[in-house]
Amino acid sequence: MTVLNSIEDLRQAARRRVPRAIFDYADRGSYDEVTFNRNLTDLAALQLRQRVMVDVSQQQLTTTILGERWEIPVGIGPTGLTGLFHANGEMLGARAAQAFGVPFCLSTMSICSIEDVRGAVQKPFWFQLYLMRDRSFNQELLDRALAANCSAIMLTVDMPVQGLRRRDPKNGLSIPPKLTLKNLFEVAMRPTWALKVLTGRRRTFGNLEARMKGTGGLKTLSEWIAQQFDPSVTWKDLAWLRERWPRKIIIKGILDAEDARLACEHGVDAMVVSNHGGRQLDGARSTIAALPEVVDAVAGRCEVLFDGGVRSGQDVLRALALGARGCLIGKAFLYALAARGEAGVTLALDIIRKELAVSLALTGANDVGKVTRDILIPR
Ligand SMILES: Cc1cc2nc3c(=O)[nH]c(=O)nc-3n(C[C@H](O)[C@H](O)[C@H](O)COP(=O)(O)O)c2cc1C
């Protein structure tokens, strides 16, 4: 049995398990991938401060965010097409997250529907929303999320238009995935995936299926997004959402102090400092570079979450040191799911938990809720 004890191990296992078009869709960023790479290198460049002779026998890894208890300060962020990485992927991801005691956020662009995930878990989960040109569709999604007992809406605002991920058209990524002459060999080499996903029941956008029927079918994902997503969204639309959603609102895609201030003024409960994992504006700074000034601008008015490049417990610790209350994982989750399904997601969370516990102790700290910049070497 291969030993898998890092997110990179899970990434390599995922590469072997799913066809290239699917793997590349998750693994890469937009355009020249400058921002995608910055997310990783800027995190790695933050040096942790080794401290000794401190009593680290009692460790506190749990925290409370948005009134919910998190077993570790790491949740699963929304990712589109998750059910193509593993059959019933969103249901398995949500189950693994809930059993572990961390939040799971379902994407609008998921393969399993809101109702599928509701049926797979006991506790509330979060639902991520994109605002569409047709607001009656958003209203319908909000009604469904409320009926499914979702505790928060995560409004993603960094995709008014879509950044090009160059590999997707080259790889012929299609939804539902198709067997073609070009991918025949690759798919044949991945029989478990082919059997479960290609012939499975859930292969297209579970939340959108009914609506898509009237839109002339789906040619490519990017075409559909260009047709349906509303590029005219502004802060006033947050008020629209607030009037219709009685529970928590998290805004995702903040990378600028001015936007952070505006988000607070518009009454969000939390924000995610995010550049969509380097999949949108290429050339933008990394999320870890933006985090300190966002935290300063927010000044405690709402909770600040962080994502972008988190691949280890050390990365989580770095983000906490710069003021994040918790982190979300995107790619790390997908690698784990593709590699080993539900057990893989549990394993990924466990790997991160152990790395976090050890690194916390070796910096002489005891409580994830009390980590400060003191655990970093000043630059
Ligand atoms: C394959 C993939 C699909 C994604 N789909 C969505 C989505 O549907 N909605 C959304 O808000 N963010 C989406 N994201 C962005 C993630 O929620 C998150 O911001 C990002 O992955 C964090 O960076 P990381 O992948 O380095 O952890 C997606 C990311 C990936 C990798």
PDB file of C-alpha atoms in Angstrom, residues 108 132 134-142 144 207-208 211 224 228:
ATOM      1  CA  THR A 108     -23.585  26.696  -7.508  1.00  0.00           C
ATOM      2  CA  MET A 132     -27.064  35.468 -12.563  1.00  0.00           C
ATOM      3  CA  ASP A 134     -31.946  36.089 -14.310  1.00  0.00           C
ATOM      4  CA  ARG A 135     -32.511  36.887 -10.635  1.00  0.00           C
ATOM      5  CA  SER A 136     -35.531  34.625 -10.473  1.00  0.00           C
ATOM      6  CA  PHE A 137     -33.035  31.790 -10.810  1.00  0.00           C
ATOM      7  CA  ASN A 138     -31.041  33.107  -7.834  1.00  0.00           C
ATOM      8  CA  GLN A 139     -34.277  33.395  -5.878  1.00  0.00           C
ATOM      9  CA  GLU A 140     -35.027  29.776  -6.685  1.00  0.00           C
ATOM     10  CA  LEU A 141     -31.549  28.706  -5.513  1.00  0.00           C
ATOM     11  CA  LEU A 142     -31.939  30.689  -2.287  1.00  0.00           C
ATOM     12  CA  ARG A 144     -33.767  25.639  -2.198  1.00  0.00           C
ATOM     13  CA  ASN A 207     -28.437  22.720  -9.504  1.00  0.00           C
ATOM     14  CA  LEU A 208     -28.796  24.108 -12.999  1.00  0.00           C
ATOM     15  CA  ARG A 211     -32.792  25.810 -16.156  1.00  0.00           C
ATOM     16  CA  TRP A 224     -22.549  29.198 -20.348  1.00  0.00           C
ATOM     17  CA  GLN A 228     -25.706  33.527 -17.525  1.00  0.00           C
TER      18      GLN A 228
END
